[in-house]
Each structure stands twice: as structure tokens, then as C-alpha cells.
CSV table of C-alpha atoms and ligand atoms in Angstrom, one decimal:
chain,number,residue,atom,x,y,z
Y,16,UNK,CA,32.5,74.3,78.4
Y,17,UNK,CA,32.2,78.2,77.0
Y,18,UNK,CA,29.8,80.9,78.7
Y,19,UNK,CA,29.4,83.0,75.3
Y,20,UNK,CA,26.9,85.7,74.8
Y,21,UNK,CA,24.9,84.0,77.8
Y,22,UNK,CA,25.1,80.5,76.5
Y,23,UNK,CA,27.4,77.2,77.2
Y,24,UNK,CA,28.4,75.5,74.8
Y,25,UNK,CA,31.5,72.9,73.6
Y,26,UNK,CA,33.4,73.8,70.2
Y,27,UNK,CA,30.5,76.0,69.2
Y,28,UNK,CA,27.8,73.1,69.3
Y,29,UNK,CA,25.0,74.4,72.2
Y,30,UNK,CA,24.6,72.1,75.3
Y,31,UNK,CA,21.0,72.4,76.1
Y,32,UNK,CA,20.3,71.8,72.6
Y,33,UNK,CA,22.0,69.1,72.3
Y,34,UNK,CA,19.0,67.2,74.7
Y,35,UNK,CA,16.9,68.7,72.1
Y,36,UNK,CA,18.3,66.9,69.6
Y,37,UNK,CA,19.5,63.5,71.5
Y,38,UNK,CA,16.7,63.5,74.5
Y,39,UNK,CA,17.9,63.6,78.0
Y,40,UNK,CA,19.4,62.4,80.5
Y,41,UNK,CA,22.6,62.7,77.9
Y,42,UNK,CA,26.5,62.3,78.2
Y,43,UNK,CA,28.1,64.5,75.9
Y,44,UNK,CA,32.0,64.4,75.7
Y,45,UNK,CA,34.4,66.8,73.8
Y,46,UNK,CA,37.0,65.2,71.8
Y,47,UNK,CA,39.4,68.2,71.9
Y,48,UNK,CA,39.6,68.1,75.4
Y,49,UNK,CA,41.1,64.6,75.2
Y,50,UNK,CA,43.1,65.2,73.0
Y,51,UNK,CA,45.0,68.5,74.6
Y,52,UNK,CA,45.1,66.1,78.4
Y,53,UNK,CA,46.4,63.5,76.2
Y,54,UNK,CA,49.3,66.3,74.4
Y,55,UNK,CA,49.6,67.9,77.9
Y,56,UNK,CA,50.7,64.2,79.4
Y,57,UNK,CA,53.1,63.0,76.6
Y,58,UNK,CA,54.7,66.4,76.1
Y,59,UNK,CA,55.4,66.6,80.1
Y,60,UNK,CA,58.1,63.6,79.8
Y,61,UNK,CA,60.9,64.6,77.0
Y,62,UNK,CA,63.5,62.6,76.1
Y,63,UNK,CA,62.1,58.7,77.1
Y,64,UNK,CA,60.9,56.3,75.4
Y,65,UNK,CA,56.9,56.8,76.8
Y,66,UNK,CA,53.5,54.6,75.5
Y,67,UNK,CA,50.4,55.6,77.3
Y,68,UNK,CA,48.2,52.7,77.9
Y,69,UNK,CA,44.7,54.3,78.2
Y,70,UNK,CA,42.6,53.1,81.2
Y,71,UNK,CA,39.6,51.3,79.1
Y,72,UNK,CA,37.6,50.7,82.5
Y,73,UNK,CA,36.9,54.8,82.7
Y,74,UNK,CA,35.4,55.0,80.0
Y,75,UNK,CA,34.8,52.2,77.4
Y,76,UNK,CA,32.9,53.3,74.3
Y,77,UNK,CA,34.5,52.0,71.7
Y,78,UNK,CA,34.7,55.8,69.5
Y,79,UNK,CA,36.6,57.1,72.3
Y,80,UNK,CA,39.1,54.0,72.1
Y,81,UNK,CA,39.2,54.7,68.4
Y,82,UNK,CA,40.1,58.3,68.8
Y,83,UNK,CA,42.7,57.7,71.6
Y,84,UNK,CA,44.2,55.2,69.3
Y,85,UNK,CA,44.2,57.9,66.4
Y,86,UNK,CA,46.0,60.0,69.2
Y,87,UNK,CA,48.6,57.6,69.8
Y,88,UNK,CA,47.7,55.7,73.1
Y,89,UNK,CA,47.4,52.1,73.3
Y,90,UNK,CA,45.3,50.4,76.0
Y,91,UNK,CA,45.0,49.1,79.8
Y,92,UNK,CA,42.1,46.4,79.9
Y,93,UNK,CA,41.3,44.7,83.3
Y,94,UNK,CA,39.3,41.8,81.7
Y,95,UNK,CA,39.2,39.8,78.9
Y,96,UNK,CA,36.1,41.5,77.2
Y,97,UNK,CA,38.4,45.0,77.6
Y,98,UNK,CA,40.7,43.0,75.4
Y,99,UNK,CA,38.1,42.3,72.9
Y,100,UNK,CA,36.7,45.5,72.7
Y,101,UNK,CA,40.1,46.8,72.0
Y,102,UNK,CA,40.8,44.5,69.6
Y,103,UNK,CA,37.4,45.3,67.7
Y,104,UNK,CA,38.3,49.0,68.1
Y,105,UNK,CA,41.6,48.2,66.0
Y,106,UNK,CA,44.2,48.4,68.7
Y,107,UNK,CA,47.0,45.6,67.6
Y,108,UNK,CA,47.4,42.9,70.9
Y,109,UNK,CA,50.8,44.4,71.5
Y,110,UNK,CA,49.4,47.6,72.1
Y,111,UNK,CA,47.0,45.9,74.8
Y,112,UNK,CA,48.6,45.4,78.5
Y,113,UNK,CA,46.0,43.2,79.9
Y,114,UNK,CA,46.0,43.9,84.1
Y,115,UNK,CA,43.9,41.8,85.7
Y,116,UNK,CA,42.8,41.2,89.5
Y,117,UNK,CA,41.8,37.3,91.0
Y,118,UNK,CA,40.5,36.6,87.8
Y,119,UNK,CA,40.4,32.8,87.3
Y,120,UNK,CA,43.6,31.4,85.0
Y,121,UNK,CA,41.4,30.5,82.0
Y,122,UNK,CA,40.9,34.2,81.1
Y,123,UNK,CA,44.5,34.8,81.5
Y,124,UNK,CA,45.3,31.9,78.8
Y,125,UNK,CA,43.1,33.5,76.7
Y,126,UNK,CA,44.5,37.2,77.0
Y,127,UNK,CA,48.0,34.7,76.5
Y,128,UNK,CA,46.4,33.5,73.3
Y,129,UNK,CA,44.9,36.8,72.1
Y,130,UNK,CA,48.4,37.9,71.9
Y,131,UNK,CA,48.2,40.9,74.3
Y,132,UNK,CA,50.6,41.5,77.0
Y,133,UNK,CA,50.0,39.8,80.3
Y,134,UNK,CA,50.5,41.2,83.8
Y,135,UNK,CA,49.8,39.2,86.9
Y,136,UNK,CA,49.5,40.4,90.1
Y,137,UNK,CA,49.6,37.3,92.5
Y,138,UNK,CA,52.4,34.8,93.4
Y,139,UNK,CA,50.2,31.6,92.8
Y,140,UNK,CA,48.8,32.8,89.3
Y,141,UNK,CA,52.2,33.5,88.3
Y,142,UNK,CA,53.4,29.8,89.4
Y,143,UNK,CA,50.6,28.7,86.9
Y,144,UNK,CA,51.8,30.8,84.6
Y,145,UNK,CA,55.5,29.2,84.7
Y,146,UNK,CA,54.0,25.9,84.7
Y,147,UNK,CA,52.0,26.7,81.6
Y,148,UNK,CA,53.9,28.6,79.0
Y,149,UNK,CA,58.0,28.8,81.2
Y,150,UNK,CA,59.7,31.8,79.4
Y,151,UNK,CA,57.6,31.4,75.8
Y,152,UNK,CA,55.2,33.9,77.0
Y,153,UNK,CA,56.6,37.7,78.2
Y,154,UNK,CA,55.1,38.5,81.6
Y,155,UNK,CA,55.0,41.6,83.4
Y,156,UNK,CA,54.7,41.8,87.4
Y,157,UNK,CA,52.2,44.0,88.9
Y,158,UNK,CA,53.9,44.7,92.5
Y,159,UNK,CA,52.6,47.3,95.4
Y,160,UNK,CA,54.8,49.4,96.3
Y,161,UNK,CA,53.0,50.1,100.0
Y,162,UNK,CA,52.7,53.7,99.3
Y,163,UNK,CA,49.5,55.4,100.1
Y,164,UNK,CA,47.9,57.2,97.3
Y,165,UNK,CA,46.0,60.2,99.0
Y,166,UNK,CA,43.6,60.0,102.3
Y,167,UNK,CA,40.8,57.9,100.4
Y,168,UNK,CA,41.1,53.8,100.8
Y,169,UNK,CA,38.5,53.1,98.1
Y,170,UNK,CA,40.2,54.5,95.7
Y,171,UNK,CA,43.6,53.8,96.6
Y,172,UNK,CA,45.2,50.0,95.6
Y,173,UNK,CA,48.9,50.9,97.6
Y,174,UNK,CA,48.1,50.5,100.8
Y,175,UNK,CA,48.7,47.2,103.1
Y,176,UNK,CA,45.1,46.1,103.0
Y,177,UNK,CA,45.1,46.2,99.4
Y,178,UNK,CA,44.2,43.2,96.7
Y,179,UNK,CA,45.9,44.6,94.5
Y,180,UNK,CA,49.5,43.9,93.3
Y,181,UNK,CA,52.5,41.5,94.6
Y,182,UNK,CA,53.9,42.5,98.0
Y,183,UNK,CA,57.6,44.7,97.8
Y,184,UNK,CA,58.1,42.7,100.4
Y,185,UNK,CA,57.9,39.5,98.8
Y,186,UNK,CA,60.0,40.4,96.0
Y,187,UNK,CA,62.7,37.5,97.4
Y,188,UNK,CA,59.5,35.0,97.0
Y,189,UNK,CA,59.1,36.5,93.4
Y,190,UNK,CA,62.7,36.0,92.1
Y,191,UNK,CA,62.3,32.3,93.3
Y,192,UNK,CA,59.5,31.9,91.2
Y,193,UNK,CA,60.9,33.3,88.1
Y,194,UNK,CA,64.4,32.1,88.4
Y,195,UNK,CA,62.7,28.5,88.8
Y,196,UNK,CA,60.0,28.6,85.5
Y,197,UNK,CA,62.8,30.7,83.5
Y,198,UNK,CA,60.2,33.3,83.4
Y,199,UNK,CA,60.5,36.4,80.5
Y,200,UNK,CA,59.5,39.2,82.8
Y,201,UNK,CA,59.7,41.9,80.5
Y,202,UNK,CA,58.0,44.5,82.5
Y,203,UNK,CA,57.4,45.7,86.1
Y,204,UNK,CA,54.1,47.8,87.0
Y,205,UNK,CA,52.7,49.7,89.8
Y,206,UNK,CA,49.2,51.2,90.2
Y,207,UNK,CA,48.7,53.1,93.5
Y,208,UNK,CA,45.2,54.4,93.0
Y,209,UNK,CA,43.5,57.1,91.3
Y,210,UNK,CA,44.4,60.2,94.1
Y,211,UNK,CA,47.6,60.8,94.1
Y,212,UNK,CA,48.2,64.5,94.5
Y,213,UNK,CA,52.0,65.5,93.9
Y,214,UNK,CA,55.0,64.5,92.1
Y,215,UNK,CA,57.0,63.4,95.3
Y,216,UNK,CA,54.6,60.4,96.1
Y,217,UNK,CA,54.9,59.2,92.2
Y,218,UNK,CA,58.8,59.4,92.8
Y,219,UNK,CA,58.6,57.6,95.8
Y,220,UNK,CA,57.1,54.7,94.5
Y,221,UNK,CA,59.3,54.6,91.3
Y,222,UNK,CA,62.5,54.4,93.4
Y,223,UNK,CA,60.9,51.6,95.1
Y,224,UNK,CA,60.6,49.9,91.4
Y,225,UNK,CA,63.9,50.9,90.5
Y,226,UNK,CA,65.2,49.2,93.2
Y,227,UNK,CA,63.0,45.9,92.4
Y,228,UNK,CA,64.3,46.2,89.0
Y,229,UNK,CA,67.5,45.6,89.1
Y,230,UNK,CA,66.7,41.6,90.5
Y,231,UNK,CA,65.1,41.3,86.6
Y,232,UNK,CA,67.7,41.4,83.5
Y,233,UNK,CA,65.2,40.9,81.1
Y,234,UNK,CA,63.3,44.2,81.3
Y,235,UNK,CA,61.8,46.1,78.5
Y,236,UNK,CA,59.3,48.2,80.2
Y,237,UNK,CA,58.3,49.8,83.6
Y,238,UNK,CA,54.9,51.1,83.9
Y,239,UNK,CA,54.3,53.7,86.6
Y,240,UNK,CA,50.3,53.1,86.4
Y,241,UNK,CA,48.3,56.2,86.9
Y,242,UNK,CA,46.6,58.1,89.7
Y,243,UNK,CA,46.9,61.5,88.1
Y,244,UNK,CA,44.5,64.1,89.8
Y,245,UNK,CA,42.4,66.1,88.1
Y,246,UNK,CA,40.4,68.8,89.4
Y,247,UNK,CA,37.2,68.5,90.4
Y,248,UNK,CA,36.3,71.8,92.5
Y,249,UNK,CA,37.6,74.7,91.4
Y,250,UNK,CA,40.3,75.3,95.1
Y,251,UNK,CA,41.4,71.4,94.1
Y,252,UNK,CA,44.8,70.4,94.0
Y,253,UNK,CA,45.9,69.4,90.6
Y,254,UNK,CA,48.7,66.7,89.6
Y,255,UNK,CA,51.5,69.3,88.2
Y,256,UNK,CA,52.1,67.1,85.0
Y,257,UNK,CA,54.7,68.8,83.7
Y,258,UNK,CA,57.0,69.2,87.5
Y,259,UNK,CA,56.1,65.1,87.3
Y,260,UNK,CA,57.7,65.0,83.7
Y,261,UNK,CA,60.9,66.8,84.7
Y,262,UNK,CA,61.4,65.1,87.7
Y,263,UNK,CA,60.1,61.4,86.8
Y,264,UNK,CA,62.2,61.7,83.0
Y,265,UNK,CA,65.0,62.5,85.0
Y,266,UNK,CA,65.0,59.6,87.8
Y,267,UNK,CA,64.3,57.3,85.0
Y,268,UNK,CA,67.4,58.3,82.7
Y,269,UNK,CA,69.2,58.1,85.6
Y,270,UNK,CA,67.9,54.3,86.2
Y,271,UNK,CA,68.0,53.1,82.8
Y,272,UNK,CA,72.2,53.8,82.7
Y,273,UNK,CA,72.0,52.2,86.0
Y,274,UNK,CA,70.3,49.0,84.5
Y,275,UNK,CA,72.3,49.3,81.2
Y,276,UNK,CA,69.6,49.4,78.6
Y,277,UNK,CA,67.1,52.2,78.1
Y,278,UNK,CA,63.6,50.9,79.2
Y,279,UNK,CA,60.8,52.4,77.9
Y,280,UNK,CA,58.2,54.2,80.5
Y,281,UNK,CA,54.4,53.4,80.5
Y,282,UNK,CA,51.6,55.0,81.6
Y,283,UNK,CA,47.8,54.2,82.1
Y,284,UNK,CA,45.5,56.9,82.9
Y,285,UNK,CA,41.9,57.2,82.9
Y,286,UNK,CA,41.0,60.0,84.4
Y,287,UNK,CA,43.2,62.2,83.4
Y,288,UNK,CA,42.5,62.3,79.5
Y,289,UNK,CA,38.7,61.6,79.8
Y,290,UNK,CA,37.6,63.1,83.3
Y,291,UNK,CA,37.2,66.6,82.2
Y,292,UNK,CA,36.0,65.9,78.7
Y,293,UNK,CA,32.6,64.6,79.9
Y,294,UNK,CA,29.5,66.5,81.1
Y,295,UNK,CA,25.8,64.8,82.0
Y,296,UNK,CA,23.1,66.7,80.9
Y,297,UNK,CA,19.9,66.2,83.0
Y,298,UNK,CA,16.2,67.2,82.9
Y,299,UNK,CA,14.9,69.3,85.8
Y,300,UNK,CA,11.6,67.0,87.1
Y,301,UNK,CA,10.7,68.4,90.1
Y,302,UNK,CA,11.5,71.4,92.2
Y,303,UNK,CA,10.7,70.4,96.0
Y,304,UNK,CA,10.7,72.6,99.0
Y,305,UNK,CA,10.8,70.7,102.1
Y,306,UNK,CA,11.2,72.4,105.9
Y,307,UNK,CA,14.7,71.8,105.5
Y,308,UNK,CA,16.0,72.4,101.8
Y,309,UNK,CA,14.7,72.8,98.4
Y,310,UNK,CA,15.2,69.6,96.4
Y,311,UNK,CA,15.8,69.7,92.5
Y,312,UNK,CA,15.3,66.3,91.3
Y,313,UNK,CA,16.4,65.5,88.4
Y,314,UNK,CA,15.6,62.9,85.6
Y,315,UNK,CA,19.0,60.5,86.2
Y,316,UNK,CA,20.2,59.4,89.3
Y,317,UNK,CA,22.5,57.0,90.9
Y,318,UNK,CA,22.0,54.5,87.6
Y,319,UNK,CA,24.0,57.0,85.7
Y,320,UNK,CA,26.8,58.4,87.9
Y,321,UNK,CA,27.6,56.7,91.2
Y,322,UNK,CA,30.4,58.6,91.9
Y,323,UNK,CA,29.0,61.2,94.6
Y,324,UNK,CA,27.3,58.3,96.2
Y,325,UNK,CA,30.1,55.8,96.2
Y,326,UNK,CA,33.2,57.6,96.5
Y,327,UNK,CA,31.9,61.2,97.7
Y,328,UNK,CA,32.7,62.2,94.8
Y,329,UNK,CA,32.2,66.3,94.3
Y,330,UNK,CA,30.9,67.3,90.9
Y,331,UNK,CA,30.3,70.5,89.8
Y,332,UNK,CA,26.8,71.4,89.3
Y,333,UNK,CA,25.3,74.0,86.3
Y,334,UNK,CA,21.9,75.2,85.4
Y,335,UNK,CA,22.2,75.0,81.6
Y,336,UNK,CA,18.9,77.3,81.4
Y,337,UNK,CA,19.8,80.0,83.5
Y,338,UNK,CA,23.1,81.0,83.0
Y,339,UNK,CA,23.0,84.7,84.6
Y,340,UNK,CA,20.3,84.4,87.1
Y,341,UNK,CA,19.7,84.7,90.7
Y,342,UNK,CA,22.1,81.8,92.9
Y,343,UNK,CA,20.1,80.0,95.3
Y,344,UNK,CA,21.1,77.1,97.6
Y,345,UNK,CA,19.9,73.6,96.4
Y,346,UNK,CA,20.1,69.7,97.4
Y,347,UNK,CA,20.6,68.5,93.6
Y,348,UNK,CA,19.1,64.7,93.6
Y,349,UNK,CA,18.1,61.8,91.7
Y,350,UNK,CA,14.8,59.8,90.6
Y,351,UNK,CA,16.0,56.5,92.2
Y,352,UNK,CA,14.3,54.8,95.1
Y,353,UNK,CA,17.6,55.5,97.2
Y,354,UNK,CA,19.0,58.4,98.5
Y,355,UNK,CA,21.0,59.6,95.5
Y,356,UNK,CA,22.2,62.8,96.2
Y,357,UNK,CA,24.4,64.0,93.7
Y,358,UNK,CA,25.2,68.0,95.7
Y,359,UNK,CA,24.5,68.8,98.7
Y,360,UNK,CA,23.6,72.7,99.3
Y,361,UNK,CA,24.7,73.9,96.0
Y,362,UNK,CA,24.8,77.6,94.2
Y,363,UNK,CA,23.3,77.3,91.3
Y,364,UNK,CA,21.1,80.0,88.9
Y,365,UNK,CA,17.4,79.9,90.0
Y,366,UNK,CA,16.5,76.1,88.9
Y,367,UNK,CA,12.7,75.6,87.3
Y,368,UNK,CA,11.0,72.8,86.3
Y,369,UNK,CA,12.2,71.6,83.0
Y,370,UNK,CA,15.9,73.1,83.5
Y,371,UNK,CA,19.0,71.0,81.6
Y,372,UNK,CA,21.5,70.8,84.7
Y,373,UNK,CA,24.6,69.8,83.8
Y,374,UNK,CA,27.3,67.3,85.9
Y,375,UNK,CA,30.8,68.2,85.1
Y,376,UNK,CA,33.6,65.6,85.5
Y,377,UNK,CA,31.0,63.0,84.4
Y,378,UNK,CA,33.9,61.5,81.5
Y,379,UNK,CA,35.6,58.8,84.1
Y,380,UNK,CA,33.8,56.0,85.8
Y,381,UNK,CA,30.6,57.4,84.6
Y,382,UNK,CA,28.8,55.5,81.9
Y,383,UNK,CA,31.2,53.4,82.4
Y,384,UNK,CA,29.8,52.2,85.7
Y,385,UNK,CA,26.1,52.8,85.2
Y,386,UNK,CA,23.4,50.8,85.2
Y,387,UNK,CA,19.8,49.0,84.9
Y,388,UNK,CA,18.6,49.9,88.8
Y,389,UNK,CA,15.2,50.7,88.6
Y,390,UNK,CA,14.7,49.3,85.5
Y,391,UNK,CA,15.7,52.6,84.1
Y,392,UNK,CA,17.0,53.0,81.0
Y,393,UNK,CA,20.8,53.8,80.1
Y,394,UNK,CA,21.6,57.3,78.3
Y,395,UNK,CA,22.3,57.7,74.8
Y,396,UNK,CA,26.7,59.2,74.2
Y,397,UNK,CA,27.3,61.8,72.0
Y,398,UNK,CA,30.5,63.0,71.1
Y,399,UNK,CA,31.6,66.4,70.0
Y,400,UNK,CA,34.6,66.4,67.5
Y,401,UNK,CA,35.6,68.9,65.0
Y,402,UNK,CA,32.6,71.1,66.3
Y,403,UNK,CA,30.0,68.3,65.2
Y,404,UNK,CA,28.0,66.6,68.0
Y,405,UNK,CA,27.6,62.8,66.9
Y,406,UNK,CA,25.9,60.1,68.6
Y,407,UNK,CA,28.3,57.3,69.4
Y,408,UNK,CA,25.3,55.0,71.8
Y,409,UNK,CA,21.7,55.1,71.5
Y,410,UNK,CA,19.7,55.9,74.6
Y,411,UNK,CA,18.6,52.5,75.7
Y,412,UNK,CA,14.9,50.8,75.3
Y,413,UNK,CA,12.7,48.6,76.9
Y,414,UNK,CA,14.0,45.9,74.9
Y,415,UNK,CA,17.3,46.6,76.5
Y,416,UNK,CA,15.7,46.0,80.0
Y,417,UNK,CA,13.9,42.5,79.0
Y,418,UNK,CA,17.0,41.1,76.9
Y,419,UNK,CA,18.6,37.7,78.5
Y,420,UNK,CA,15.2,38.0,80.7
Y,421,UNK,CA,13.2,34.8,80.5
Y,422,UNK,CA,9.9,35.0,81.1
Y,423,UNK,CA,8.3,31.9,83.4
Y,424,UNK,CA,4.5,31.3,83.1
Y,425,UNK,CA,2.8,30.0,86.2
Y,426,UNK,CA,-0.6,30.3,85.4
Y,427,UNK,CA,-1.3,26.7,84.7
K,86,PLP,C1,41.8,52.0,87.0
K,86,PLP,C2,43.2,51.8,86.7
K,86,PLP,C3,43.9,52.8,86.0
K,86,PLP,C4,43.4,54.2,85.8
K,86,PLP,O1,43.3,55.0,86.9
K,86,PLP,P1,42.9,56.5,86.8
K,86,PLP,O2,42.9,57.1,88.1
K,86,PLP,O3,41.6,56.6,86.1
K,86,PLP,O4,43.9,57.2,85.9
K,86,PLP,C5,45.2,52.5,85.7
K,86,PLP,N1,45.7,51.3,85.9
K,86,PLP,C6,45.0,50.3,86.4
K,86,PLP,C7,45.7,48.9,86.6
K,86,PLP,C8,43.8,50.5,86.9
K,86,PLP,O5,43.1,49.5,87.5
């Protein structure tokens, strides 16, 4: 987002036009900053073989899968309508990994017969698995390293509590399993959770996988998941991409003459390429002065980015309207029958009634995890690419709210 001549703006295109144009509230994303995370990522690791299988779950519309697949990346899909949606958005099945979590074994026989690449992350499924399809059918092993990614447990899959992933520690259990079907395990995976803040923690973890790999001959693949911080304040600590290239290339050269075949490395971030890209542009509905604050309440709330309220999640906050004015403090909050603050005493420009506030950060797990509370109604997407805004989901209707509803007459 530009500040020129007193006015934000993305490639040009004006922001608080833009609701204008496409109504409000509105996500608006800009294709040029996924593409120069998604450059800054694959030029970090030189010299391996690298795929970067996109997180679909961040966020899922199916124009943004169709220009990371122009970029180059291939997909990460965590059910089986993931899968379809990649399929429909032109991705070939063996550029799908397919990672699901206690899903039941008839969805994984039909990732199996979509043709996408399978990895299973429990001991039982994986006996199911053999039982079913032996060694006709590659399988990659999701395992959990144990290694805590940052302070925050809901976002973090590494630690001992976790669901997520086979136990290291049952990496003896494992073997047994695959020496006894004859199963093709082609790849190994880890995922550690979305806060991982520096390069040693990363490293960590792969010599864990290293070490695990060497009990599998068949190996085409590791896949190092994601967890790539961006930065969400302005004092945040950053992933340092390109010291995680250096070293991470490096470790894995050294592996892959250690395993005698040169692997190829995946990757499957969400955040990282689509985070930053995203804004969501509000409507100012009320300005409220309490004995305690001044509330600005906006026209979205909870039903259209959960984050603040379910992770703590800090967004940056903007008054679209007033770029150069006066900062005051405000309690930035929704219209949902909840408390759904979204900032807590925040600086922005003087806010009035009517004002297009902006969320930044809003690309990752934000439409992507909205929804119908309230009966409100989902915002329209646009996208800005080669300086043109273009709507890639229409705002939602009341239809929309009453679909799949049926209606029950009592009166006689
Ligand atoms: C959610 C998820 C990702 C993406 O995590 P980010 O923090 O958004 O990069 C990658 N892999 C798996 C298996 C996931 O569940």
C-alpha cells in the first residue's frame, strides 16, 4: 500500500475507491505482492531441486490458485474439496500434496484415486493404507519433530500435545509398518506451525528429518512445511528467508550425498506469499464515546477476520479517509453481537462516520475462515493485477443466507 500525494493506493488503483466501485466491507489483494514473496522464497534456496506447494487453506479463491500456478507453485490441500478446487483451478494431481488430519479413510482413497500425492499422519491410517493399495500407491509420512514453533500453542502443530503428525519417537513403530505392507514412502514432511521466528529452529527440525530419513531408501522428496513469519507490527521479527536459504540449501546438499541421491526439497507456505498481499476495507458506522474509550465500529466484524479474536492476532489498522490528520487513540470494533474487537487503543487519523478503515495482513486465514454469524453477509474479493482492480467473488446475498435452508411450516 502507497501514501502518494496524500492518497493510498495499490499499483496505482485507489483503495477507498475501490468500495466505491465494489461496496464495502471489501478484500482487496495485490497480485504483485505475491508474486515478489513468492520470487523472494524460491530465489532464497540456490542450487536444490525446490517445489513450493502453496498452503490452499490461507486463502482459497480459486484466481489466486490460478495465478500461484502461473507463478510456478503447486499446491498443499488439507481436504478433499482443496483437491478439487485445485484440480478445477488446473493444477495437474501430481502437483497436489494432499495433508490431511483424522480425516476418515474414504477421503483418503479418493485423494488415492484423484491421483494426488497422499500424506498420512497417523500409524493406524497408514496400516489401512498398506492393507489397501501395499507399495502401488507412493505415500509420504507426515512426522512431528517435537520442536516448538514460537511461544503460541494454537498455532503451533510441534509440540507434545499436538494432533498433528507421527511421533519421532515412534519412527521404530513406523519402519515396522512400512517394511511389513512394502510401502513406497517417497517423501517425509514436517509442519511445525505457522510462528516460527529464525532459521535455527527450521534447522533443528530438518536434522531431526535427516536423521529419520536415512531408515527410508525410497525417498524422492522432503518437505520442510512452512511456518515462515511475516511481519505484522512494524518492531516484528521477520523470518530472514534468505539466511534460511543459505543455511537450509546447504544442510540439505550435505544430506542428499549422505543419502546418495539428490532429493528434491518442498515447501508449503501460506502466509508467507499471501499475508501481506491482502487488506480489508471497512465502512466507518458509528463513532462511540463511552467513559472509558471511543469506539469506531465498523461495518465487518468477527464474520470476516477472526484472527484478532482467535489467535490475538495484531493487525495494523489505517483510516483510508484521513490520511494526514490529527492521531487519536481508538478501540477499533465490529457489528457482531460478540465482543469483536479487532485493536485495542489504536493511533489512527481522526476517524468520522463514514471513514474506509483498512485491516492490513488480512490475505492469510481471512476470507478464508469467514463466515455466515449473524446472518451477515460474506464480502465480495477483488484482485489487483497489472494495475487493474478485478472482482474475483461477488459480495454475498440473501439468497446465499437461505441456500440448503429448508423452510418447515407449522401453522397447520
Ligand atoms: C496451514 C498449513 C501450512 C501453511 O502454514 P503457514 O503458516 O500459513 O505458512 C502448511 N502446511 C500444512 C500442513 C498446513 O496445515
Amino acid at each position: 500500500m502507497d501514501l502518494i500525494d496524500n492518497r493510498y493506493s495499490i499499483q496505482g488503483v485507489d483503495l477507498e475507491k475501490l468500495t466505491g466501485e465494489f461496496g464495502s466491507p471489501l478484500y482487496v489483494y495485490d497480485a504483485e505482492k505475491i508474486e515478489s514473496q513468492f520470487l523472494k522464497l524460491t530465489s532464497a534456496f540456490q542450487g536444490v531441486k525446490m517445489r513450493v506447494k502453496y498452503a490452499t487453506k490461507s486463502l482459497s479463491n480459486i484466481s489466486i490458485l490460478k495465478l500461484l500456478r502461473k507463478m510456478g507453485a503447486e499446491l498443499d490441500c488439507v481436504s478433499i474439496q482443496e483437491v478439487e478446487l485445485g484440480l478445477k483451478a488446473g493444477f495437474m494431481p501430481n502437483q497436489i500434496l494432499y495433508t490431511p488430519n483424522c480425516v476418515s479413510f474414504s477421503e483418503i482413497k479418493e485423494a488415492v484415486a484423484a491421483g494426488v500425492m497422499i500424506n498420512l499422519d497417523n500409524i493406524s491410517i497408514l496400516e489401512q493404507f498398506g492393507n489397501e493399495y501395499h507399495g502401488t500407491v507412493p505415500v509420504c509420512i507426515r512426522l512431528n519433530p517435537h520442536i516448538m514453533a514460537g511461544g503460541n500453542k494454537k498455532i503451533s502443530t510441534g509440540h507434545a500435545d499436538s494432533k498433528f503428525g507421527i511421533s519421532i519417537y515412534q519412527l521404530q513403530h513406523i519402519v515396522r509398518v512400512v517394511n511389513t505392507y512394502g510401502l513406497n514412502v517417497t517423501g517425509l514432511h514436517m509442519h511445525t506451525g505457522s510462528d516460527i521466528l529464525d532459521a535455527e529452529v527450521f534447522l533443528r527440525a530438518a536434522d531431526i528429518l535427516f536423521d529419520a530419513a536415512k531408515q527410508f531408501k525410497t525417498l524422492e522428496f522432503i518437505d520442510f512445511g512452512s511456518g515462515f513469519k511475516v511481519g505484522y507490527k512494524e518492531a516484528d521479527i521477520v523470518t530472514d528467508i534468505a539466511e534460511l536459504g543459505v543455511k537450509l540449501s546447504a544442510a540439505f546438499k550435505a544430506f542428499c550425498t549422505e543419502y546418495g541421491k539428490e532429493l528434491e526439497m518442498w515447501f508449503e507456505p501460506g502466509k508467507y506469499l499471501v499475508s501481506e498481499s491482502g487488506y480489508l476495507l471497512t465502512k466507518t458506522n458509528v463513532v462511540k464515546t463511552t467513559p472509558a474509550t471511543v469506539f469506531v465500529g465498523v461495518d465487518s466484524g468477527m464474520n470476516h477476520l477472526i484472527r484478532p479474536m482467535m489467535y490475538d492476532a495484531y493487525h495494523e489498522i489505517v483510516n483510508l479517509s484521513n490520511p494526514s490528520g490529527t492521531k487519536r487513540i481508538y478501540t477499533v470494533v465490529g457489528y457482531i453481537c460478540e465482543t469483536d474487537t479487532f485493536g485495542l487503543d489504536r493511533k489512527l487519523t481522526e476517524v468520522k462516520e463514514g471513514d474506509v478503515i483498512a485491516f492490513k495482513n488480512a490475505g492469510a486465514y481471512s476470507f478464508s475462515m469467514s463466515s455466515n454469524y449473524n446472518s451477515r453477509l460474506r464480502p465480495a474479493e477483488v484482485l489487483i493485477h497489472k494495475g487493474q482492480a478485478q472482482l474475483i467473488r461477488q459480495r454475498e446475498t440473501f439468497d446465499d443466507i437461505m441456500r440448503n435452508q429448508i423452510e418447515l411450516n407449522f401453522e397447520d
